[in-house]
Amino acid sequence: MLKRTLIASLLLTGTALAQEGPLVITNAELHMTSEDGDVIENGQLVMRGGRIVAVGANVSQPSGATVIDAGGMPVTPGFFVPMSGIGLTEIGAVQEANDASTDNEALSAALDARDGYNEDTSVIDVTRAGGITRAYVTPDAGGTLFGGCGMVIAMERGPGSIMEGCIGQVATLGEGAARSAGGSRQAGIAMFRRALEDALLYDEDPEAYARSDHHNRLSVEDARGLAPAATGEQLLLVDVNGASDIRRVLSMKDEYELDLVIVGGAEAYRLAEDVADADVPVIINPIANLPSNFERMGSTMEAASRLADADVTVAFYDTGTGYTHNARLLPQLAGNAVASGMDHAEAMRAVTLGPATIFGVEDALGTLERGKLGDVVIWDGDPFEVTSRPLHVFIEGEEKSLENRQSKLAERYKDLGRGDRPFQYRNR
Amino acid sequence: MTMRRLLMGIGLAGLAACGSGEDGRSAYPNPDPFPSTYEPYPSENMVIQGATILTGTGKRIENGSVLVLGGKIQAVGEAGELDVPRGFTVVDAEGKYVTPGIIDLHSHLGVYPSPSNASTSDGNEATSPNTAGVWAEHSIFPQDAGFGRALAGGITSLHIMPGSANLFGGRTVTVKNVPSRTVQGMKFPGAPYGIKMACGENPKRVYGSRGGPATRMGNFRGYRQAWIDAKAYKDEWDGYARSVEAGEGGKAPRRDLDKETLAGVLAGDIIVHMHCYRGDEMVQVLDMAEEFGYEVGTFHHAIEAYKVADILAENDVCAAVWADWWGFKLEAYDAVRENAALVANQPNGCVVIHSDDPNGVQRLNQEAAKAMADGRALGIDIAPEEAITWITANPAKAAGILDRTGTLESGKDADLVIWDQDPFSVYARPEKVFVDGALMFDREDETRQPVFDYELGQSALEDA
């Protein structure tokens, strides 16, 4: 997996100005205080300059610090959504407000989520109120094999929220690829290989590639877009679910030098050892248990737990409304994974350090360790419980508002009395 | 609505109740040509002891007991209060929770089954804006593996509907979630029919380039003209029935399946379930119902119910909602997490939490829990014993089966769930699910877990 530098993660200037003085959270049940997922009861955490500067059971309190008493409640790293269309889809069924995918077959790998990103999307505030501080945002590989490259964002509106741009190419294999390749998996794989070969050719000699005029080749733009993934410099996130298809993808990882991530991975647990040996992380929907098609015949809610048991790096995402608008429900996914056999600390890792590691930002995010960015959430109960909510959300050491369009609407219509003025004048 | 509720359980007989000829046969067409063949499976007489019971009537009983006799609930109360008759099996449920069986008011299981592909996509007869004459039961695939997953989530009854492409999507059907070879073998005996209608974006999107409706005003013309035609059709049949009753005979009117369903609504026999996101549209629909003398039972997907919660309550209409879905279309943009709580907080407010989803149906308890917690965050204090009614008694009322299920009360079907812990926890799972007293699902006993034909002999499932 790629490792990114800490310097690159400090791009959030302008949107999240770090708090001036130190901020101390006391009386906290601190989670993920190490890579091993350690929990410290009655701990303290100090943030300054946008980063965690001290954490533990006996931390000396700096003078002039703002103090927040967590009242014994859980304090966790901000949660990290590993797969979403946040900022690309304001409204799913409104074409003008949905830039997640294209029907234009002329371009695929060349697309860049940054070019479609709406930094003012209302989804950000809603998601942050759920305790999510980071997300990976990617185009969909809708009707094409490749969808373009995605990025890590901070859950904050504005131009500075893109933390790492164009760090992973997204692709679809299995049934999805068969559909876009003309009806067969063989065609999907053949096209996939040809695209990788084209990208490698481009990488070797861009000018020669541009001069060649072979039919059915990737366009110059797509070849350029795919080249970093084809050479293993960039992540390749492949949506694939069936055991047979996953086996084929793993073999291509070896054949080429792919920095592979499996997305979906409904049956990945059936070859968990192979996936672990190949050091391939899996971004999985832990509640998908329906045999809705043949490549998902083995879907089970225990899949995530079995992968984690085999030491596969796991992160959770949802494919329904939970993909973008309800990405805030990540804690519920984790809770259900626990109910299906996963260790609580392991599930905590899957919503924090797991995705940070997958996207190469584990030096900056994912645990409550000294030196990491101050993405911290104080909860009013077990974060995975459906009845728990965040009380305070910090991004890079600064407390963020939990207000959003939805909370404003609820406040506006809480009292349906006629009042002095129409609803449109209230709670503006 | 009150009138219809009184007719609950005998709803099917409504159209045929009068107009019998001298031979006693109804002049009306047979209202039940696909009758239920559901029969409860064998059950033990038992007492479930020591659990926290959420009765579905708004009550909570600590250390309670439920007595089940002959597949019916015999008594519910504190453990010390009830005498356990000799010969009853004792089910120890200390530390566990017991609730009524969960009911999903908005299901497409069977009509959009697993496996999901064009061969099985049978939920929307999107060929005409008015397909009131199609019946969801004729699309249901009883081998849908989703029924089994829902059962493991505590679902004991499902109200299954056509989709929302059309102004009038067709008839709904209520089933017991007990696997069968046939849909008739699942049909909830005596449950009234419903009709699925749809407001807003879907019909105009589907028909905008196919002759309309292309606008919301076009939608309303479509509904109103259909009600006018249905009224004339009903009058024709009622006239014929009167003449048969008077011994005059005459020629039966020509049957029209679309109008027959709509006439059933006007007669008060068929419950209206209307997919409607926007509050302003709901209020217009209520005026239309007044115009034609019918009642709306439930607005489904009522994202903006909170904006008109007072009006819904005054009109005795339920709002069936998701806890937190939003943003997938413009009419779902103004969702608030407090929607259910704000509706429930009205005097006479009626909230149902529905799924519309083969995944969500497996965790309706979690959806209710979220909605309850969100209400609290806004200062609306809702207890678990009330929130449980959103997925038990209220959907039973909305589907017209509250006289049979939906609460733990003496005389009702023993449809109930034993949870391993508080069902409003994300970690809770049903341990045992009973339908009519029969143990249809047991988490600890594979022989009490259905495997549907489609799943049988698949190696992937053997790994699972």
JSON list of N, CA and C in Angstrom, two decimals, chain A residues 269 284 286 288-289 299-309 336-337 339-342, chain B residues 443 463-464:
[
{"chain": "A", "resi": 269, "resn": "TYR", "atom": "N", "xyz": [-14.25, -13.61, 1.65]},
{"chain": "A", "resi": 269, "resn": "TYR", "atom": "CA", "xyz": [-13.94, -14.41, 2.84]},
{"chain": "A", "resi": 269, "resn": "TYR", "atom": "C", "xyz": [-13.70, -15.87, 2.47]},
{"chain": "A", "resi": 284, "resn": "ILE", "atom": "N", "xyz": [-15.76, -3.55, 2.29]},
{"chain": "A", "resi": 284, "resn": "ILE", "atom": "CA", "xyz": [-16.90, -4.47, 2.23]},
{"chain": "A", "resi": 284, "resn": "ILE", "atom": "C", "xyz": [-18.14, -3.85, 2.88]},
{"chain": "A", "resi": 286, "resn": "PRO", "atom": "N", "xyz": [-20.73, -4.75, 5.29]},
{"chain": "A", "resi": 286, "resn": "PRO", "atom": "CA", "xyz": [-20.84, -5.86, 6.25]},
{"chain": "A", "resi": 286, "resn": "PRO", "atom": "C", "xyz": [-22.28, -6.35, 6.46]},
{"chain": "A", "resi": 288, "resn": "ALA", "atom": "N", "xyz": [-24.45, -6.80, 3.80]},
{"chain": "A", "resi": 288, "resn": "ALA", "atom": "CA", "xyz": [-24.98, -7.37, 2.56]},
{"chain": "A", "resi": 288, "resn": "ALA", "atom": "C", "xyz": [-24.99, -8.89, 2.68]},
{"chain": "A", "resi": 289, "resn": "ASN", "atom": "N", "xyz": [-26.15, -9.46, 2.86]},
{"chain": "A", "resi": 289, "resn": "ASN", "atom": "CA", "xyz": [-26.21, -10.92, 3.05]},
{"chain": "A", "resi": 289, "resn": "ASN", "atom": "C", "xyz": [-27.22, -11.58, 2.12]},
{"chain": "A", "resi": 299, "resn": "SER", "atom": "N", "xyz": [-22.99, -14.50, 0.02]},
{"chain": "A", "resi": 299, "resn": "SER", "atom": "CA", "xyz": [-23.05, -13.32, 0.89]},
{"chain": "A", "resi": 299, "resn": "SER", "atom": "C", "xyz": [-23.46, -13.70, 2.30]},
{"chain": "A", "resi": 300, "resn": "THR", "atom": "N", "xyz": [-22.73, -13.20, 3.26]},
{"chain": "A", "resi": 300, "resn": "THR", "atom": "CA", "xyz": [-23.08, -13.46, 4.66]},
{"chain": "A", "resi": 300, "resn": "THR", "atom": "C", "xyz": [-22.63, -12.29, 5.52]},
{"chain": "A", "resi": 301, "resn": "MET", "atom": "N", "xyz": [-23.34, -12.06, 6.61]},
{"chain": "A", "resi": 301, "resn": "MET", "atom": "CA", "xyz": [-22.97, -10.97, 7.50]},
{"chain": "A", "resi": 301, "resn": "MET", "atom": "C", "xyz": [-21.69, -11.28, 8.27]},
{"chain": "A", "resi": 302, "resn": "GLU", "atom": "N", "xyz": [-21.24, -12.53, 8.19]},
{"chain": "A", "resi": 302, "resn": "GLU", "atom": "CA", "xyz": [-20.00, -12.88, 8.88]},
{"chain": "A", "resi": 302, "resn": "GLU", "atom": "C", "xyz": [-18.76, -12.64, 8.02]},
{"chain": "A", "resi": 303, "resn": "ALA", "atom": "N", "xyz": [-18.98, -12.18, 6.79]},
{"chain": "A", "resi": 303, "resn": "ALA", "atom": "CA", "xyz": [-17.86, -12.05, 5.86]},
{"chain": "A", "resi": 303, "resn": "ALA", "atom": "C", "xyz": [-16.76, -11.14, 6.41]},
{"chain": "A", "resi": 304, "resn": "ALA", "atom": "N", "xyz": [-17.16, -9.98, 6.93]},
{"chain": "A", "resi": 304, "resn": "ALA", "atom": "CA", "xyz": [-16.17, -9.01, 7.40]},
{"chain": "A", "resi": 304, "resn": "ALA", "atom": "C", "xyz": [-15.34, -9.59, 8.54]},
{"chain": "A", "resi": 305, "resn": "SER", "atom": "N", "xyz": [-16.04, -10.26, 9.43]},
{"chain": "A", "resi": 305, "resn": "SER", "atom": "CA", "xyz": [-15.36, -10.84, 10.58]},
{"chain": "A", "resi": 305, "resn": "SER", "atom": "C", "xyz": [-14.36, -11.91, 10.14]},
{"chain": "A", "resi": 306, "resn": "ARG", "atom": "N", "xyz": [-14.75, -12.72, 9.17]},
{"chain": "A", "resi": 306, "resn": "ARG", "atom": "CA", "xyz": [-13.85, -13.79, 8.71]},
{"chain": "A", "resi": 306, "resn": "ARG", "atom": "C", "xyz": [-12.61, -13.21, 8.03]},
{"chain": "A", "resi": 307, "resn": "LEU", "atom": "N", "xyz": [-12.81, -12.11, 7.29]},
{"chain": "A", "resi": 307, "resn": "LEU", "atom": "CA", "xyz": [-11.66, -11.47, 6.65]},
{"chain": "A", "resi": 307, "resn": "LEU", "atom": "C", "xyz": [-10.72, -10.91, 7.71]},
{"chain": "A", "resi": 308, "resn": "ALA", "atom": "N", "xyz": [-11.29, -10.25, 8.71]},
{"chain": "A", "resi": 308, "resn": "ALA", "atom": "CA", "xyz": [-10.46, -9.66, 9.77]},
{"chain": "A", "resi": 308, "resn": "ALA", "atom": "C", "xyz": [-9.70, -10.76, 10.51]},
{"chain": "A", "resi": 309, "resn": "ASP", "atom": "N", "xyz": [-10.38, -11.89, 10.73]},
{"chain": "A", "resi": 309, "resn": "ASP", "atom": "CA", "xyz": [-9.71, -13.01, 11.41]},
{"chain": "A", "resi": 309, "resn": "ASP", "atom": "C", "xyz": [-8.50, -13.50, 10.62]},
{"chain": "A", "resi": 336, "resn": "ASN", "atom": "N", "xyz": [-23.16, -3.69, 13.39]},
{"chain": "A", "resi": 336, "resn": "ASN", "atom": "CA", "xyz": [-23.69, -4.93, 12.85]},
{"chain": "A", "resi": 336, "resn": "ASN", "atom": "C", "xyz": [-22.58, -5.95, 12.57]},
{"chain": "A", "resi": 337, "resn": "ALA", "atom": "N", "xyz": [-21.42, -5.44, 12.19]},
{"chain": "A", "resi": 337, "resn": "ALA", "atom": "CA", "xyz": [-20.29, -6.36, 12.01]},
{"chain": "A", "resi": 337, "resn": "ALA", "atom": "C", "xyz": [-19.94, -7.01, 13.35]},
{"chain": "A", "resi": 339, "resn": "ALA", "atom": "N", "xyz": [-22.01, -7.47, 15.85]},
{"chain": "A", "resi": 339, "resn": "ALA", "atom": "CA", "xyz": [-23.09, -8.41, 16.17]},
{"chain": "A", "resi": 339, "resn": "ALA", "atom": "C", "xyz": [-22.94, -9.70, 15.36]},
{"chain": "A", "resi": 340, "resn": "SER", "atom": "N", "xyz": [-22.21, -9.64, 14.26]},
{"chain": "A", "resi": 340, "resn": "SER", "atom": "CA", "xyz": [-22.01, -10.83, 13.44]},
{"chain": "A", "resi": 340, "resn": "SER", "atom": "C", "xyz": [-20.65, -11.46, 13.68]},
{"chain": "A", "resi": 341, "resn": "GLY", "atom": "N", "xyz": [-20.05, -11.13, 14.80]},
{"chain": "A", "resi": 341, "resn": "GLY", "atom": "CA", "xyz": [-18.86, -11.89, 15.20]},
{"chain": "A", "resi": 341, "resn": "GLY", "atom": "C", "xyz": [-17.56, -11.13, 15.23]},
{"chain": "A", "resi": 342, "resn": "MET", "atom": "N", "xyz": [-17.54, -9.90, 14.75]},
{"chain": "A", "resi": 342, "resn": "MET", "atom": "CA", "xyz": [-16.28, -9.17, 14.73]},
{"chain": "A", "resi": 342, "resn": "MET", "atom": "C", "xyz": [-15.99, -8.58, 16.11]},
{"chain": "B", "resi": 443, "resn": "ARG", "atom": "N", "xyz": [-32.18, -19.16, 16.12]},
{"chain": "B", "resi": 443, "resn": "ARG", "atom": "CA", "xyz": [-30.80, -18.83, 15.77]},
{"chain": "B", "resi": 443, "resn": "ARG", "atom": "C", "xyz": [-29.83, -19.94, 16.12]},
{"chain": "B", "resi": 463, "resn": "ASP", "atom": "N", "xyz": [-20.22, -22.82, 2.01]},
{"chain": "B", "resi": 463, "resn": "ASP", "atom": "CA", "xyz": [-19.11, -22.15, 2.71]},
{"chain": "B", "resi": 463, "resn": "ASP", "atom": "C", "xyz": [-19.65, -21.17, 3.76]},
{"chain": "B", "resi": 464, "resn": "ALA", "atom": "N", "xyz": [-20.75, -20.53, 3.41]},
{"chain": "B", "resi": 464, "resn": "ALA", "atom": "CA", "xyz": [-21.30, -19.51, 4.32]},
{"chain": "B", "resi": 464, "resn": "ALA", "atom": "C", "xyz": [-21.85, -20.17, 5.56]}
]
